[in-house]
Coordinates of C-alpha atoms and ligand atoms in Angstrom, one line a residue:
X855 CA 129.9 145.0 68.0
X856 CA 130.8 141.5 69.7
X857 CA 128.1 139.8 70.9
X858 CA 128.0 138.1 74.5
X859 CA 128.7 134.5 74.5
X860 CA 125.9 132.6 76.1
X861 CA 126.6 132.2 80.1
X862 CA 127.6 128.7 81.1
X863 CA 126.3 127.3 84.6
X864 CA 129.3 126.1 87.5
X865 CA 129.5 122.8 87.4
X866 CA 130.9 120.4 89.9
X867 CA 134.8 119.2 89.1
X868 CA 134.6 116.2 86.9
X869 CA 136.7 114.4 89.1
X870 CA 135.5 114.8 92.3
X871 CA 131.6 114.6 91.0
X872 CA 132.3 110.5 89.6
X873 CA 132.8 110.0 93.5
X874 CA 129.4 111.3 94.6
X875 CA 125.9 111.2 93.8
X876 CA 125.8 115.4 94.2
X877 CA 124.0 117.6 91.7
X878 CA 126.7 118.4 88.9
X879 CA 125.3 121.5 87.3
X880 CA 125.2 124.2 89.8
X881 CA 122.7 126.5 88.0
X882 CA 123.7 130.2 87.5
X883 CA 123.9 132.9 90.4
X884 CA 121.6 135.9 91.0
X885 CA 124.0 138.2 88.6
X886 CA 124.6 135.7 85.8
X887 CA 120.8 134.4 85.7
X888 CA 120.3 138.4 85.2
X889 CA 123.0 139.2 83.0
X890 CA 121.9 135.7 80.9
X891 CA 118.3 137.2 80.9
X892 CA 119.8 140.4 79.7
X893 CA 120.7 138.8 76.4
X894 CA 117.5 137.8 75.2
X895 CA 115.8 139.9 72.2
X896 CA 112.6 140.0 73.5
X897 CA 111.6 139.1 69.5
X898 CA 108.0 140.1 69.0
X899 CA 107.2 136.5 67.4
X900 CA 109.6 134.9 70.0
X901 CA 110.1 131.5 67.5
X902 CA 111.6 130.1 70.9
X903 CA 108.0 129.6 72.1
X904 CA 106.7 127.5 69.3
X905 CA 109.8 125.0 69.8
X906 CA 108.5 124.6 73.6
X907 CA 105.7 121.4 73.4
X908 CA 103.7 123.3 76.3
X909 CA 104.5 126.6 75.1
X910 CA 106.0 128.5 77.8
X911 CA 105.9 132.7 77.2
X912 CA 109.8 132.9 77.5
X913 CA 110.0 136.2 76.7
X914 CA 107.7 137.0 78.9
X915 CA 109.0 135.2 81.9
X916 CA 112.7 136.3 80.4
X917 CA 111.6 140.1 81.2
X918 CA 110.6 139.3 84.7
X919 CA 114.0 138.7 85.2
X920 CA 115.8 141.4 83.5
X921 CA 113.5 143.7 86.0
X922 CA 114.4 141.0 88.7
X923 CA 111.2 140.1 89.7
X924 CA 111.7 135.9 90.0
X925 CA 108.1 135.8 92.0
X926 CA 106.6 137.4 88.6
X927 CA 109.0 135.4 86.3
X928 CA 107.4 132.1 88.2
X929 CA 103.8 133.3 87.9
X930 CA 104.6 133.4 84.0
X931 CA 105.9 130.1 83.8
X932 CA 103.3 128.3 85.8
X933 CA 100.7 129.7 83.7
X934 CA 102.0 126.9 81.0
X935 CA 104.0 124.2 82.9
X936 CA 104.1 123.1 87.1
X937 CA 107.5 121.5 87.0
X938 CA 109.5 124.1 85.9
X939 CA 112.9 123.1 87.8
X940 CA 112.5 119.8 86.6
X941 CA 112.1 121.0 82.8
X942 CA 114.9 123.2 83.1
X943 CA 117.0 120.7 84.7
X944 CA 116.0 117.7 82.2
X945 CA 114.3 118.8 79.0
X946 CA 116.7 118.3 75.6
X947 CA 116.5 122.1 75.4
X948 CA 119.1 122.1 72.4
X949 CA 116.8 120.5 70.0
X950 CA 113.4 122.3 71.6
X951 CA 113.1 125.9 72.6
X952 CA 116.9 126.8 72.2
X953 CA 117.1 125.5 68.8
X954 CA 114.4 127.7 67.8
X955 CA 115.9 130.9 69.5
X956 CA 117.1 133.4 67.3
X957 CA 120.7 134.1 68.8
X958 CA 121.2 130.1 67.8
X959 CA 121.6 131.3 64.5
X960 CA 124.9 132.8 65.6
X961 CA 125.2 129.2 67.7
X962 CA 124.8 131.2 70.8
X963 CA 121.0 130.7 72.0
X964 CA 119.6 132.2 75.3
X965 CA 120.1 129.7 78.0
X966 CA 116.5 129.8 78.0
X967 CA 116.3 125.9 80.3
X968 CA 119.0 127.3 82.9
X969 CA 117.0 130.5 83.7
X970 CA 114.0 128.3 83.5
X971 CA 115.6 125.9 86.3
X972 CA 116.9 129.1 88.2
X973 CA 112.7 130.5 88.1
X974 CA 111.8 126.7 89.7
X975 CA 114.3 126.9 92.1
X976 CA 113.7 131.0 93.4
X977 CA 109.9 129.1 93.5
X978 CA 110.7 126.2 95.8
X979 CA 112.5 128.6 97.9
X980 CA 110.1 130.5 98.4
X981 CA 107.3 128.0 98.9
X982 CA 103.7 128.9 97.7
X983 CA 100.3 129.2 98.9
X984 CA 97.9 127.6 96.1
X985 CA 95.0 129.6 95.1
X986 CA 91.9 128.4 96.8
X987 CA 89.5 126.6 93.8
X988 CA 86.3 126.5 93.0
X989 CA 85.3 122.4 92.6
X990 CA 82.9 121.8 89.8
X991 CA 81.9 118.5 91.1
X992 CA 84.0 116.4 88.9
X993 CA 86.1 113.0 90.2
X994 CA 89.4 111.9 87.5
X995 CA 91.4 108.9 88.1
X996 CA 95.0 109.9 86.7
X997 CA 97.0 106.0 87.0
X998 CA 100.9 107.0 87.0
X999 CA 102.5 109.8 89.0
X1000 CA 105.0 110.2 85.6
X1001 CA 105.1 113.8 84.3
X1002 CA 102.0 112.9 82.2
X1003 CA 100.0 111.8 85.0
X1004 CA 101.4 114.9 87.3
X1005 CA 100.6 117.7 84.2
X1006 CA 96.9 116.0 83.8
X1007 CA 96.3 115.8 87.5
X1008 CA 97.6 119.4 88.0
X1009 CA 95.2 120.8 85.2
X1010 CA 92.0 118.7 85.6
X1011 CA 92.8 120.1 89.8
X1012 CA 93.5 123.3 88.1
X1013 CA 89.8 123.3 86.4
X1014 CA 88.0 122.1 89.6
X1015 CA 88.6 118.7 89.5
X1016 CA 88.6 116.1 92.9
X1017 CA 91.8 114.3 91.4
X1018 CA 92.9 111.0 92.4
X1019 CA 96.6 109.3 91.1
X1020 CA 97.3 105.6 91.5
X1021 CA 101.0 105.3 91.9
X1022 CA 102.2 101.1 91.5
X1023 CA 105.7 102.1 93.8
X1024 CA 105.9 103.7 97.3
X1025 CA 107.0 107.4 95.8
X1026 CA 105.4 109.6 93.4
X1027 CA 107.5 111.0 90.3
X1028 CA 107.5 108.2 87.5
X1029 CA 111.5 108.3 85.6
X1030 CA 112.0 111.3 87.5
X1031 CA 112.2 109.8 90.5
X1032 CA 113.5 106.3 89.8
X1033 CA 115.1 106.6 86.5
X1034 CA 116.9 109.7 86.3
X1035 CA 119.9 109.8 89.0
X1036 CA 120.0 112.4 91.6
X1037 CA 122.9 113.9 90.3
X1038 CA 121.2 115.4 87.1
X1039 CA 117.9 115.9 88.7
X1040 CA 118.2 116.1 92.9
X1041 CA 115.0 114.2 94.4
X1042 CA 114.4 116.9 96.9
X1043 CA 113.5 119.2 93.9
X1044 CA 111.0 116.3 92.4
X1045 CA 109.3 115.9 95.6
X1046 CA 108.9 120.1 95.7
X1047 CA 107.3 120.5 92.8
X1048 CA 104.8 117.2 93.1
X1049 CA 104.3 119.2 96.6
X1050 CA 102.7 121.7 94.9
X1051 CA 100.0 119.7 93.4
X1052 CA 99.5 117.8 96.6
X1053 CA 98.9 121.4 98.3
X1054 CA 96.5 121.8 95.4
X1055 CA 94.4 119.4 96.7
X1056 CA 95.0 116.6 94.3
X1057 CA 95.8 113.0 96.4
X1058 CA 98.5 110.7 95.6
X1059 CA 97.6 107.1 96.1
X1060 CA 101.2 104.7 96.6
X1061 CA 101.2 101.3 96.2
X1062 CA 98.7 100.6 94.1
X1063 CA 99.1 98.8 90.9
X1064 CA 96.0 99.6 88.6
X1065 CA 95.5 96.5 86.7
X1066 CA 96.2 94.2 89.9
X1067 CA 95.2 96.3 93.7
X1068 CA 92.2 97.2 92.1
X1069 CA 91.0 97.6 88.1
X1070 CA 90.5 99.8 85.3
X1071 CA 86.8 99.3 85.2
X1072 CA 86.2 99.8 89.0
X1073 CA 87.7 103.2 88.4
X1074 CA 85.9 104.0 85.8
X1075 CA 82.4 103.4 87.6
X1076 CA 83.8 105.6 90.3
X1077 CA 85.6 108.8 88.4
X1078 CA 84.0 110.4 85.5
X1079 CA 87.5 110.0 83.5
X1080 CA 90.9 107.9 83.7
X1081 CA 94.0 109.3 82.5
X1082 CA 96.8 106.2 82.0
X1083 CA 100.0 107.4 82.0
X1084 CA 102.0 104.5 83.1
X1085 CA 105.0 105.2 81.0
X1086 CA 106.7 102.1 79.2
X1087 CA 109.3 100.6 82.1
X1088 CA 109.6 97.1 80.4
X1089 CA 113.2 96.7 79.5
X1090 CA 113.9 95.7 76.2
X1091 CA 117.2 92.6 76.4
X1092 CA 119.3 92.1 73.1
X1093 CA 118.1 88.3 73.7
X1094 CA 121.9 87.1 73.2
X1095 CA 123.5 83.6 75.0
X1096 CA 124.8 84.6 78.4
X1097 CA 122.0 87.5 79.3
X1098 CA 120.6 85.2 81.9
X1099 CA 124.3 85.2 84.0
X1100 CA 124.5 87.0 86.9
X1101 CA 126.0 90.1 86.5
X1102 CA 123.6 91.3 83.8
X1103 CA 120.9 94.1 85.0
X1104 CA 118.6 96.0 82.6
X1105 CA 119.5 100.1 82.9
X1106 CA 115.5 100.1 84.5
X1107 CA 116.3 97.9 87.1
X1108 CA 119.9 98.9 88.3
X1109 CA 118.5 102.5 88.0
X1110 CA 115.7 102.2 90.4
X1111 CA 117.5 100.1 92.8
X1112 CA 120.0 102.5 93.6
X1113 CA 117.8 105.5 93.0
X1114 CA 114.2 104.3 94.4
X1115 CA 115.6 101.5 96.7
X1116 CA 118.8 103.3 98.0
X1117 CA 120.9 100.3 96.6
X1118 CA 123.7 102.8 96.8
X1119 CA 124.1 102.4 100.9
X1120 CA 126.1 99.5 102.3
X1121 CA 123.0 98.2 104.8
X1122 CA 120.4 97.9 101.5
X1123 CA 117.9 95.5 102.0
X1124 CA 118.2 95.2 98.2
X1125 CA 121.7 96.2 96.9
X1126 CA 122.9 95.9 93.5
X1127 CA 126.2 94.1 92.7
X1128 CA 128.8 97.0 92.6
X1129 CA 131.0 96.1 88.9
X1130 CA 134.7 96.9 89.0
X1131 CA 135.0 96.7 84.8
X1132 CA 131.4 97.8 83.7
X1133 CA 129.6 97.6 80.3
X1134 CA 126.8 99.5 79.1
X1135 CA 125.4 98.5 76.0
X1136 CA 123.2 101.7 74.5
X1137 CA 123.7 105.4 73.9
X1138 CA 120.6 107.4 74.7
X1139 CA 120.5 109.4 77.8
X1140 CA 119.4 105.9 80.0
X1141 CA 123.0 104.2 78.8
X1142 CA 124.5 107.6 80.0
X1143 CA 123.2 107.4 83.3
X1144 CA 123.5 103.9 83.9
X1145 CA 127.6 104.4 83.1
X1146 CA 127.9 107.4 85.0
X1147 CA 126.0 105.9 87.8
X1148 CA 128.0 102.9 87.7
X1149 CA 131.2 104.9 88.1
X1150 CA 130.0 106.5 91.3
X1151 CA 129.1 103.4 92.4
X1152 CA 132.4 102.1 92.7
X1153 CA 133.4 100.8 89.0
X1154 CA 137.3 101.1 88.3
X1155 CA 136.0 101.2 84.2
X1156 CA 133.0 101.9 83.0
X1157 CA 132.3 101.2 78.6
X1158 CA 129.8 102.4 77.0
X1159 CA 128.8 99.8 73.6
X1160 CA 127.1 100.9 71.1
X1161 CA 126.5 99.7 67.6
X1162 CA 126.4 102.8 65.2
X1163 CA 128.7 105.7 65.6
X1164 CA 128.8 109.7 67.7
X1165 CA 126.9 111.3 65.1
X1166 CA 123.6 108.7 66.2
X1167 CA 124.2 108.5 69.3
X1168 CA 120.6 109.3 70.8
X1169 CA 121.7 111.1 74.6
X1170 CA 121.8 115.1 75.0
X1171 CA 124.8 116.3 73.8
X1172 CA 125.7 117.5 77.5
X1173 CA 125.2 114.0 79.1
X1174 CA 127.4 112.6 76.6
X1175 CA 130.0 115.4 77.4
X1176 CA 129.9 114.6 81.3
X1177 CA 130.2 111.2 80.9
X1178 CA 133.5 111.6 78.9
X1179 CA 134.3 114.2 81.5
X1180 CA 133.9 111.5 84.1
X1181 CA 136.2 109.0 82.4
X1182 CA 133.5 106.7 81.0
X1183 CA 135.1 104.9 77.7
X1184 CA 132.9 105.3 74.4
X1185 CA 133.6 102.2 71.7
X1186 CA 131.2 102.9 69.3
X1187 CA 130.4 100.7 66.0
X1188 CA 130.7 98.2 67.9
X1189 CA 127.7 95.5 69.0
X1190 CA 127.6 92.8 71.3
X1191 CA 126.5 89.3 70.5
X1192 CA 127.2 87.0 73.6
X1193 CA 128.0 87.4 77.2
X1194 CA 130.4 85.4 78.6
X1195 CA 130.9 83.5 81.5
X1196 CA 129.6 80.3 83.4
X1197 CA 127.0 81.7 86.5
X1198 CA 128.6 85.2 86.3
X1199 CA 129.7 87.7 83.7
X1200 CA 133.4 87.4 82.8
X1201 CA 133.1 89.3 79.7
X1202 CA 131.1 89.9 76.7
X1203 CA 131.7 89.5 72.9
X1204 CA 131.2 92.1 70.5
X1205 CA 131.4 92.3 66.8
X1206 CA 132.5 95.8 64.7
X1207 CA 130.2 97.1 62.6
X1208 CA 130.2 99.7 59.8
X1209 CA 127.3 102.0 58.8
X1210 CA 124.9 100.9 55.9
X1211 CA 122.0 102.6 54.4
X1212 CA 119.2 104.3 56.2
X1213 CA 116.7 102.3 57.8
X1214 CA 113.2 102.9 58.2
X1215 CA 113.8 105.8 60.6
X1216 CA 116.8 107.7 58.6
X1217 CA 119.7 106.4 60.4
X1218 CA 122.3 104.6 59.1
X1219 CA 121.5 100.9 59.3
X1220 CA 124.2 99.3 61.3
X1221 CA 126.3 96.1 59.2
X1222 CA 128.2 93.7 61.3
X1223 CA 131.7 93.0 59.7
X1224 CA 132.4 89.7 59.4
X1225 CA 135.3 87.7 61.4
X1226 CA 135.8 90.8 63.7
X1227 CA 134.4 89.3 66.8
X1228 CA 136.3 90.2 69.6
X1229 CA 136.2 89.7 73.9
X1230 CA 135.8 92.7 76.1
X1231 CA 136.7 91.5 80.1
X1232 CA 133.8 92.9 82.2
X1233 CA 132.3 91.6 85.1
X1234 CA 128.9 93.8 84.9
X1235 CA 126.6 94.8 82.2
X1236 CA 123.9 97.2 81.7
X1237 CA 121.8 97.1 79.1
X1238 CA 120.1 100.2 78.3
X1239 CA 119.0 100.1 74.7
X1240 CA 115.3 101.0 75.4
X1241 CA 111.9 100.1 76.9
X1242 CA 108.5 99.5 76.1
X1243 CA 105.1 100.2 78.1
X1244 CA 103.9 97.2 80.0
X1245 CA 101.0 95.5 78.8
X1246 CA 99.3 94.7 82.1
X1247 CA 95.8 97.1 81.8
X1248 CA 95.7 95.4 77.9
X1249 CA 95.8 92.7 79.3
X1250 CA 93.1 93.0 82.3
X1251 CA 91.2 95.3 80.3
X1252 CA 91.1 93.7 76.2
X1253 CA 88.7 97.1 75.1
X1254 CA 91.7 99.1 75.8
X1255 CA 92.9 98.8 72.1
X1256 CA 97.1 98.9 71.8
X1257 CA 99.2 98.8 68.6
X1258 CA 102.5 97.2 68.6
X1259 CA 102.4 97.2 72.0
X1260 CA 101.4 101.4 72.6
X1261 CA 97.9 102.4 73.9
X1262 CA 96.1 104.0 70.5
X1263 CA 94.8 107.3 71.3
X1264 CA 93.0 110.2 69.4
X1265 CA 94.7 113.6 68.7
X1266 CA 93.2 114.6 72.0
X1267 CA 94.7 111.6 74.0
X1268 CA 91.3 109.3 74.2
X1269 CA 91.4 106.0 73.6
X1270 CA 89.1 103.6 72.8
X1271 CA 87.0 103.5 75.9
X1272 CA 84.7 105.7 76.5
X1273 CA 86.2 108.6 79.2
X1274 CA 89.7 106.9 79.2
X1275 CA 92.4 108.8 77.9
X1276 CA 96.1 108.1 77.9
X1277 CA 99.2 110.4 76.8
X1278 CA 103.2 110.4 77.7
X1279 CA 105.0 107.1 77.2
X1280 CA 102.2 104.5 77.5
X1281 CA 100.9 105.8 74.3
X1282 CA 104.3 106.4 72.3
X1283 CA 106.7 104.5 73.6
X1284 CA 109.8 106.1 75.2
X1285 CA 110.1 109.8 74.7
X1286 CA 110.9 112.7 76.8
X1287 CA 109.5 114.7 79.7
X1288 CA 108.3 117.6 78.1
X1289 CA 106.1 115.3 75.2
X1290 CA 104.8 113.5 78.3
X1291 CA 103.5 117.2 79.8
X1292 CA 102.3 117.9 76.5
X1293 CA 100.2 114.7 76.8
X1294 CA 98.9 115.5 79.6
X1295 CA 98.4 118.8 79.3
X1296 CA 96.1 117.7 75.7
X1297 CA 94.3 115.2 78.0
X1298 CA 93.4 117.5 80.8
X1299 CA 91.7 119.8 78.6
X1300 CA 89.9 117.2 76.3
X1301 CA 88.5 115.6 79.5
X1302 CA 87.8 119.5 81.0
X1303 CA 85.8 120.1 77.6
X1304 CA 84.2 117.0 77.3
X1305 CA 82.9 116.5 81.0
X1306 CA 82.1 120.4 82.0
X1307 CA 82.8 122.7 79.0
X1308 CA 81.0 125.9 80.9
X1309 CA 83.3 125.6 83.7
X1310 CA 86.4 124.4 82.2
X1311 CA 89.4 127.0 83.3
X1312 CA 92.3 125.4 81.7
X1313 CA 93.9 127.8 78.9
X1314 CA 94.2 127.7 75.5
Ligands
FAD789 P1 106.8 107.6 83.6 O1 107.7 108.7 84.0 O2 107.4 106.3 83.3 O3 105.8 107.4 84.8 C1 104.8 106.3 84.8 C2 104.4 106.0 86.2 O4 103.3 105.1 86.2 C3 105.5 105.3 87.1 O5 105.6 106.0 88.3 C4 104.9 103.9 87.2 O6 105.3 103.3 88.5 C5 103.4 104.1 87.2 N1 102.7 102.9 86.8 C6 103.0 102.1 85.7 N2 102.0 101.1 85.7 C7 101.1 101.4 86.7 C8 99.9 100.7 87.1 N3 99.5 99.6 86.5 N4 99.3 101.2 88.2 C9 99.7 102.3 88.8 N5 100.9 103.0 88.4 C10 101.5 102.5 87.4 N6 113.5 112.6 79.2 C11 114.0 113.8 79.1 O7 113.2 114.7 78.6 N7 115.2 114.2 79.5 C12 116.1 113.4 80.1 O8 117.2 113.7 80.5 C13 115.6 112.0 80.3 N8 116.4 111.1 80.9 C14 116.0 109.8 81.1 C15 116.8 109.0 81.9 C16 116.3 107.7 82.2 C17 117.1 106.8 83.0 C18 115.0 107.3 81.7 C19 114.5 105.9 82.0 C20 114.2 108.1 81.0 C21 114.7 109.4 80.7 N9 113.9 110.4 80.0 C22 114.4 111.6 79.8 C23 112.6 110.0 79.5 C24 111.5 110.5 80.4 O9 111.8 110.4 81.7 C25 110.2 109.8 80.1 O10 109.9 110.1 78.7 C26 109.0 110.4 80.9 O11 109.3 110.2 82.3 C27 107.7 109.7 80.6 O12 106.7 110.2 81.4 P2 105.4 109.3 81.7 O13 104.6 110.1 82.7 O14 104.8 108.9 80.5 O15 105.9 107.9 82.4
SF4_790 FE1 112.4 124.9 76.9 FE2 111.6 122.6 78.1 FE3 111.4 124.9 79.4 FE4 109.8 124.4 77.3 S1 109.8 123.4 79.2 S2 110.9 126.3 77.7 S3 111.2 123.2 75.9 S4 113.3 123.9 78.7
SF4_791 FE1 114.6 135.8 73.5 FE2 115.6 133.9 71.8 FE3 113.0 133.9 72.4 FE4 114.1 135.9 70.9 S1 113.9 133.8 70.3 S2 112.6 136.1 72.6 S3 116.1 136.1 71.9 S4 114.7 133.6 73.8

């Protein structure tokens, strides 16, 4: 019997989409959302589950849908995780829950994030009345409005909680709001699903830089916990000559001025210089954005430089495969080592490289081949090879112990003040959405146990 190829969602026309800033998946209809549902065993030890980091019941919320019951399918589904059409918009799905799926055996997993993104949506559009909760009389600090910060508020809220989150910019949301473009994750759907905790109760303080506006320990004599989860948004340079020119933007800056700042519109009281000949130097999924942004900001050519080869390359597989959709140029084993120019960028020098042996982490160690320097014209580069939390509570508050520059926590998220716990990128450096949930998620219930066991009502 031939089995059913996996459904694919409509996607916006490469062409047309590196001219806007519109979503460019377009999720699956009503019938192919059901007919994708349809496929899915319904395994009895669903291995999918164990490959989710906040263990979602798929099959369970997957049956919902087969009987067409999206309501029920969402009440599944927020039983383990709040931001569902974020996860399913954003998660690496491929090397999580879908790679554990049976049918990807065959190559041919259930499109397990897609119906998960089509559940958040039916949710949003149908808006939701929060269950009223019972307060137990407790007070958290959460500092960061990041998906760890939004997964802890949401479940220390959850457990009876009066939750408070310090936010350092004017909008709530951490990457999702300011790092990752709207055209992969739309900021209407972040500000939703953030909605929903707000309607739980749980208050969102803007504009307030914990560490500066007011400090770690003033907090702490005023909440019974803290939950840290500022992320790590310090860029990371290659510190080569010429990365002082104008011209030069770190992939965290560019990205929040055009997506927090609205850089994109002509009247911007704090516009970005739009590049004609663009490079990107990096290959995870912030390089990809950064080039793809670039192109629908104008650029004429956009390069992506990066110094190992495809196989490495650290972006989903799917980003990589819309940005060459798009147009955007890929000249891998190749690494730059000056930027050129005298105020501005007029180009930048790269070497070749070949591939070595494994380094410390397993991947091939990257050799520069010697006399193959060569000059790449540009006039704008991005560089987007990585980030690192900033060390500003360290640094106002010494107790708070850090290791090579990551706050040290417990398996349970706690650091090493008393009631302080931290979890998402702050405490392991860059990583993904779905870890930072997890982190949060951990947190919330440590803190629940720890402060009111009796009445704690998180799961698990
Ligand atoms: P963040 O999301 O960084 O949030 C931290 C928040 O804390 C921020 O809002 C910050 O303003 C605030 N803050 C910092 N310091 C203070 C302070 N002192 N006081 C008050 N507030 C403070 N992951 C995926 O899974 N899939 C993807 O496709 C993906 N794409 C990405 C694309 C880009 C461009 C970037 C930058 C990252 C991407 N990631 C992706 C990674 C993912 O977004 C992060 O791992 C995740 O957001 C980390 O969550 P967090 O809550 O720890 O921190
Ligand atoms: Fe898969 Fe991520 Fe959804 Fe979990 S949250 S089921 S890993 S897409
Ligand atoms: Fe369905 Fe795949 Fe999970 Fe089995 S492993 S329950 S087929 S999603």
């Amino acid at each position: 019997m031939a089995v059913q190829k996996r459904n694919k969602p409509l996607e916006q026309d490469p062409v047309e989409r590196g001219k806007n800033f519109k979503e460019v998946s377009l999720g699956f209809t009503e019938e192919v959302a059901v007919n994708e549902a349809m496929r899915c065993l319904q395994c009895k030890t669903a291995p999918c589950i164990s490959g989710c980091p906040v263990g979602i019941n798929i099959p369970g919320f997957i049956k919902k849908m087969r009987e067409k019951d999206f309501g029920g399918a969402g009440s599944v589904i927020s039983e383990s995780n709040l931001l569902p059409a974020i996860c399913g918009r954003v998660c690496p799905q491929e090397t999580q829950c879908e790679e554990k799926c049976v049918l990807n055996k065959l190559g041919n997993p259930v499109a397990i994030g897609a119906l998960e993104r089509f559940v958040g949506d039916y949710k949003i559009s149908q808006g939701e009345i929060p269950k009223a909760i019972t307060k137990n009389g407790g007070k958290i600090a959460v500092i960061g409005s990041g998906p760890a910060g939004l997964t802890c508020a949401a479940d220390c809220a959850k457990a009876g909680f009066e939750v408070t989150i310090f936010e350092a910019f004017h909008m709530p949301g951490g990457v999702l709001t300011y790092g990752i473009p709207e055209f992969r994750l739309p900021k209407s759907i972040v500000m939703n699903e953030i909605q929903g905790l707000i309607d739980m109760g749980v208050v969102i303080e803007k504009n307030v830089v914990v560490g500066r506006t007011v400090m770690l320990d003033e907090l702490r004599e005023e909440y019974d916990a803290v939950f840290i989860g500022t992320g790590a948004g310090l860029p990371v340079f290659l510190n080569i000559p010429g990365e002082n020119l104008a011209g030069v933007y770190s992939a965290n800056e560019y990205l929040t001025r055009i997506n927090l700042m609205g850089a994109r519109l002509d009247d911007s009281a704090t516009p970005v210089q739009k590049g004609k000949n663009v490079v990107v130097v990096g290959a995870g999924n912030v390089a990809m954005d950064s080039a793809r942004t670039a192109l629908r900001m104008g650029a004429e050519k956009v390069t992506i430089v990066y110094r190992r080869s495809r196989s490495e390359m650290p972006a989903r597989l799917e980003e990589i495969h819309h940005a060459e959709q798009e147009g955007i140029e890929m000249m891998l084993l190749t690494n730059p080592v000056a930027v050129l120019g005298e105020t501005k960028v007029e180009g930048i020098r790269c070497q070749k490289m070949e591939l070595g042996a494994p380094d410390a982490k397993g991947r091939p160690r990257p050799i520069p081949i010697v006399g193959s320097e060569f000059d790449l014209f540009c006039d704008q580069v991005i560089m987007a090879i990585g980030t690192s939390p900033n060390p500003l509570l360290s640094k106002v508050s010494p107790e708070l112990k850090m290791d090579r520059g990551i706050i040290v926590t417990d398996e349970n998220g706690l650091t090493s003040m008393p009631n302080v716990y931290s979890g998402g990128d702050a405490a392991t450096g860059a990583a993904t959405v779905i870890l930072a949930m997890s982190a949060g998620r951990k947190a919330a219930k440590a803190i629940c146990e720890t402060l009111f066991c009796s009445r704690c009502k998180i799961n698990g």
